[in-house]
Amino acid sequence: MHHKHSHHQDFYSLCKSHMNKYVLAETSDGHQFDGVIVDVDAENVILAIPIGPSEMDFYQDSQAANYRQWGYPFGYGYYQYPYGGFYGFPGRRFNRLVLPLAALTALSVLPWF
């Protein structure tokens, strides 16, 4: 049990020290995720994951489907501007990903180009 707590605390400290940095996180099931660490708490790390062109198309299509089904894609009182973003702002470029600290097996800082 102590080893599990130590592992958890080690990854918490590592994530805290790499806040706002571009990282590659690997989980115990072998999945790898690259993104920017935007938050970390006692249980989870939150990454901002870049959306590629295919994911952007899917996101915009799903927003259009929500609009058709419910009338307001962002909830009552919010309006969607054309071209996938709000007036003067580009469309969404990142998704949030929450990973449990207990699932992390590796964390590496990546170069930012």
Coordinates of N, CA and C in Angstrom, one line a residue:
M1 N 0.8 -1.2 0.0 CA 0.0 0.0 0.0 C 0.9 1.3 0.0
H2 N 2.0 1.2 0.8 CA 2.9 2.4 0.8 C 3.5 2.6 -0.6
H3 N 3.8 1.6 -1.3 CA 4.4 1.7 -2.6 C 3.4 2.4 -3.6
K4 N 2.1 2.1 -3.5 CA 1.1 2.7 -4.3 C 1.0 4.2 -4.0
H5 N 1.0 4.6 -2.7 CA 1.0 6.0 -2.3 C 2.2 6.7 -2.8
S6 N 3.4 6.1 -2.7 CA 4.6 6.7 -3.2 C 4.6 7.0 -4.7
H7 N 4.1 6.0 -5.5 CA 4.0 6.1 -6.9 C 3.0 7.3 -7.3
H8 N 1.9 7.3 -6.6 CA 0.9 8.4 -6.8 C 1.5 9.8 -6.5
Q9 N 2.2 9.9 -5.3 CA 2.9 11.1 -4.9 C 4.0 11.5 -5.9
D10 N 4.7 10.6 -6.4 CA 5.8 10.9 -7.3 C 5.3 11.5 -8.6
F11 N 4.2 10.9 -9.1 CA 3.6 11.4 -10.4 C 2.9 12.8 -10.1
Y12 N 2.3 13.0 -8.9 CA 1.7 14.2 -8.6 C 2.8 15.3 -8.6
S13 N 3.9 15.1 -8.0 CA 5.0 16.0 -7.9 C 5.6 16.3 -9.3
L14 N 5.8 15.2 -10.1 CA 6.3 15.3 -11.5 C 5.3 16.2 -12.3
C15 N 4.0 15.9 -12.2 CA 3.1 16.7 -13.0 C 3.1 18.2 -12.6
K16 N 3.1 18.4 -11.3 CA 3.2 19.8 -10.7 C 4.4 20.5 -11.3
S17 N 5.5 19.9 -11.3 CA 6.8 20.5 -11.8 C 6.7 20.8 -13.3
H18 N 5.8 20.1 -14.0 CA 5.8 20.3 -15.5 C 4.5 21.0 -15.9
M19 N 3.8 21.7 -15.0 CA 2.6 22.5 -15.3 C 2.9 23.4 -16.5
N20 N 1.9 23.5 -17.4 CA 2.0 24.3 -18.6 C 3.1 23.9 -19.6
K21 N 3.5 22.7 -19.5 CA 4.5 22.2 -20.4 C 3.9 21.1 -21.3
Y22 N 4.5 20.9 -22.5 CA 4.0 19.9 -23.5 C 4.6 18.6 -23.1
V23 N 3.8 17.6 -22.8 CA 4.3 16.3 -22.3 C 3.7 15.1 -23.1
L24 N 4.4 14.0 -22.9 CA 3.9 12.7 -23.4 C 3.6 11.9 -22.1
A25 N 2.3 11.5 -21.9 CA 1.9 10.7 -20.8 C 1.6 9.3 -21.3
E26 N 2.1 8.3 -20.6 CA 1.8 6.9 -20.9 C 1.1 6.3 -19.7
T27 N 0.0 5.5 -20.0 CA -0.8 4.9 -19.0 C -0.5 3.4 -18.9
S28 N -1.0 2.8 -17.8 CA -0.7 1.4 -17.5 C -1.3 0.5 -18.6
D29 N -2.3 0.9 -19.4 CA -2.8 0.1 -20.5 C -2.1 0.3 -21.8
G30 N -1.0 1.0 -21.8 CA -0.1 1.2 -22.9 C -0.5 2.4 -23.8
H31 N -1.5 3.1 -23.5 CA -1.9 4.3 -24.3 C -1.0 5.5 -24.0
Q32 N -0.7 6.3 -25.1 CA 0.1 7.4 -25.0 C -0.7 8.7 -25.4
F33 N -0.6 9.7 -24.6 CA -1.3 11.0 -24.9 C -0.3 12.1 -24.9
D34 N -0.3 13.0 -25.9 CA 0.5 14.2 -25.8 C -0.4 15.4 -25.6
G35 N 0.1 16.3 -24.8 CA -0.7 17.5 -24.5 C 0.0 18.4 -23.5
V36 N -0.6 19.5 -23.1 CA -0.1 20.4 -22.2 C -0.8 20.2 -20.8
I37 N 0.0 20.1 -19.8 CA -0.6 19.9 -18.4 C -1.2 21.2 -18.0
V38 N -2.5 21.2 -17.8 CA -3.2 22.5 -17.4 C -3.6 22.5 -16.0
D39 N -3.7 21.3 -15.4 CA -4.1 21.2 -13.9 C -3.7 19.8 -13.4
V40 N -3.5 19.8 -12.1 CA -3.2 18.5 -11.4 C -3.8 18.7 -10.0
D41 N -4.4 17.6 -9.5 CA -4.9 17.6 -8.2 C -4.5 16.3 -7.5
A42 N -5.0 16.0 -6.4 CA -4.5 14.8 -5.6 C -4.8 13.5 -6.3
E43 N -5.8 13.5 -7.3 CA -6.2 12.2 -8.0 C -5.9 12.2 -9.5
N44 N -5.9 13.4 -10.1 CA -5.9 13.4 -11.6 C -5.0 14.5 -12.1
V45 N -4.5 14.3 -13.4 CA -3.9 15.3 -14.2 C -4.7 15.6 -15.4
I46 N -4.8 16.9 -15.7 CA -5.7 17.3 -16.8 C -4.8 17.8 -17.9
L47 N -4.9 17.3 -19.1 CA -4.1 17.7 -20.3 C -5.0 18.4 -21.3
A48 N -4.5 19.4 -21.9 CA -5.1 20.0 -23.1 C -4.5 19.3 -24.3
I49 N -5.4 18.5 -25.0 CA -4.9 17.7 -26.1 C -5.2 18.4 -27.4
P50 N -4.2 18.6 -28.3 CA -4.5 19.2 -29.6 C -5.5 18.4 -30.4
I51 N -6.4 19.2 -31.1 CA -7.4 18.5 -32.0 C -6.8 18.7 -33.4
G52 N -6.7 17.5 -34.1 CA -6.2 17.5 -35.5 C -7.4 17.9 -36.4
P53 N -7.1 18.0 -37.7 CA -8.1 18.4 -38.7 C -9.3 17.4 -38.7
S54 N -9.1 16.1 -38.6 CA -10.2 15.1 -38.6 C -11.0 15.3 -37.4
E55 N -10.4 15.5 -36.2 CA -11.1 15.6 -35.0 C -11.9 16.9 -35.0
M56 N -11.3 18.0 -35.6 CA -12.0 19.3 -35.7 C -13.3 19.2 -36.5
D57 N -13.2 18.4 -37.7 CA -14.4 18.2 -38.5 C -15.5 17.4 -37.6
F58 N -15.1 16.4 -36.9 CA -16.0 15.7 -36.1 C -16.6 16.6 -35.0
Y59 N -15.8 17.4 -34.4 CA -16.3 18.3 -33.3 C -17.3 19.3 -33.9
Q60 N -17.0 19.9 -35.1 CA -18.0 20.8 -35.7 C -19.2 20.1 -36.1
D61 N -19.1 18.9 -36.7 CA -20.3 18.1 -37.0 C -21.2 17.8 -35.8
S62 N -20.5 17.4 -34.7 CA -21.3 17.1 -33.5 C -22.0 18.3 -32.9
Q63 N -21.3 19.5 -33.0 CA -22.0 20.7 -32.6 C -23.2 21.1 -33.4
A64 N -23.1 20.9 -34.8 CA -24.2 21.1 -35.7 C -25.3 20.2 -35.3
A65 N -25.0 18.9 -35.0 CA -26.1 17.9 -34.6 C -26.8 18.4 -33.4
N66 N -26.0 18.8 -32.4 CA -26.6 19.3 -31.1 C -27.5 20.5 -31.4
Y67 N -27.1 21.4 -32.2 CA -27.9 22.6 -32.6 C -29.2 22.2 -33.2
R68 N -29.1 21.2 -34.1 CA -30.4 20.8 -34.8 C -31.3 20.1 -33.8
Q69 N -30.7 19.3 -32.9 CA -31.6 18.5 -31.9 C -32.1 19.4 -30.8
W70 N -31.3 20.3 -30.2 CA -31.7 21.0 -29.1 C -32.0 22.5 -29.3
G71 N -31.5 23.1 -30.4 CA -31.7 24.5 -30.7 C -30.6 25.4 -30.3
Y72 N -29.9 25.1 -29.1 CA -28.8 25.9 -28.6 C -27.6 24.9 -28.3
P73 N -26.6 25.0 -29.1 CA -25.5 24.0 -28.9 C -24.7 24.2 -27.7
F74 N -24.7 25.4 -27.1 CA -23.9 25.7 -25.9 C -24.8 26.0 -24.7
G75 N -26.1 25.6 -24.7 CA -27.0 25.8 -23.7 C -27.8 27.1 -23.9
Y76 N -28.9 27.3 -23.2 CA -29.8 28.4 -23.5 C -29.0 29.7 -23.3
G77 N -29.2 30.6 -24.3 CA -28.6 31.9 -24.1 C -27.3 32.1 -24.8
Y78 N -26.7 31.0 -25.3 CA -25.5 31.1 -26.1 C -25.7 30.9 -27.5
Y79 N -25.0 31.6 -28.3 CA -25.2 31.5 -29.8 C -23.9 31.2 -30.5
Q80 N -24.0 30.3 -31.4 CA -22.8 29.9 -32.2 C -22.6 30.8 -33.4
Y81 N -21.4 31.3 -33.5 CA -21.1 32.1 -34.6 C -20.6 31.3 -35.8
P82 N -20.6 31.8 -37.0 CA -20.3 31.0 -38.2 C -18.8 30.5 -38.1
Y83 N -18.5 29.5 -39.0 CA -17.2 29.0 -39.2 C -16.6 28.3 -37.9
G84 N -17.4 27.8 -37.1 CA -16.9 27.0 -36.0 C -16.4 27.7 -34.8
G85 N -16.4 29.0 -34.7 CA -15.9 29.7 -33.6 C -16.8 30.9 -33.3
F86 N -16.4 31.7 -32.3 CA -17.1 32.9 -32.0 C -16.6 34.0 -32.8
Y87 N -17.3 35.0 -33.0 CA -16.9 36.1 -33.9 C -15.5 36.6 -33.5
G88 N -14.6 36.6 -34.4 CA -13.2 37.1 -34.1 C -12.3 36.0 -33.5
F89 N -12.8 34.8 -33.2 CA -12.0 33.8 -32.6 C -12.1 32.5 -33.4
P90 N -11.0 31.8 -33.5 CA -11.0 30.5 -34.3 C -11.8 29.5 -33.5
G91 N -12.1 28.4 -34.2 CA -12.8 27.3 -33.6 C -12.0 26.6 -32.5
R92 N -12.6 25.7 -31.8 CA -11.9 25.0 -30.7 C -10.7 24.2 -31.2
R93 N -9.5 24.3 -30.6 CA -8.3 23.6 -31.0 C -7.8 22.6 -30.0
F94 N -8.4 22.5 -28.8 CA -8.0 21.5 -27.8 C -9.2 20.9 -27.1
N95 N -9.0 19.6 -26.7 CA -9.9 18.9 -25.8 C -9.2 18.8 -24.5
R96 N -10.0 18.6 -23.4 CA -9.5 18.3 -22.1 C -9.5 16.8 -21.9
L97 N -8.4 16.3 -21.4 CA -8.3 14.9 -21.0 C -8.0 14.8 -19.6
V98 N -8.8 14.0 -18.8 CA -8.5 13.8 -17.4 C -7.9 12.4 -17.3
L99 N -6.7 12.3 -16.7 CA -6.1 11.0 -16.5 C -5.8 10.8 -15.0
P100 N -6.2 9.6 -14.5 CA -5.9 9.4 -13.1 C -4.4 9.2 -12.8
L101 N -3.9 9.8 -11.8 CA -2.4 9.7 -11.5 C -2.0 8.3 -11.3
A102 N -2.9 7.5 -10.7 CA -2.6 6.1 -10.5 C -2.4 5.3 -11.8
A103 N -2.9 5.8 -12.9 CA -2.8 5.1 -14.2 C -1.5 5.4 -14.9
L104 N -0.8 6.5 -14.5 CA 0.4 6.9 -15.2 C 1.5 5.9 -15.0
T105 N 2.3 5.6 -16.0 CA 3.5 4.8 -15.9 C 4.7 5.6 -16.4
A106 N 4.5 6.7 -17.2 CA 5.7 7.5 -17.6 C 5.1 8.9 -18.0
L107 N 6.0 9.8 -17.8 CA 5.7 11.2 -18.2 C 7.0 11.8 -18.7
S108 N 7.0 12.3 -20.0 CA 8.2 12.9 -20.6 C 7.8 14.3 -21.1
V109 N 8.8 15.2 -21.0 CA 8.6 16.6 -21.5 C 9.0 16.5 -23.0
L110 N 8.1 17.1 -23.9 CA 8.4 17.1 -25.3 C 8.9 18.4 -25.8
P111 N 9.6 18.5 -26.8 CA 10.0 19.8 -27.4 C 8.8 20.5 -27.9
W112 N 8.8 21.8 -27.8 CA 7.7 22.7 -28.2 C 8.2 23.4 -29.4
F113 N 7.6 23.2 -30.6 CA 8.0 23.8 -31.8 C 7.1 24.9 -32.2

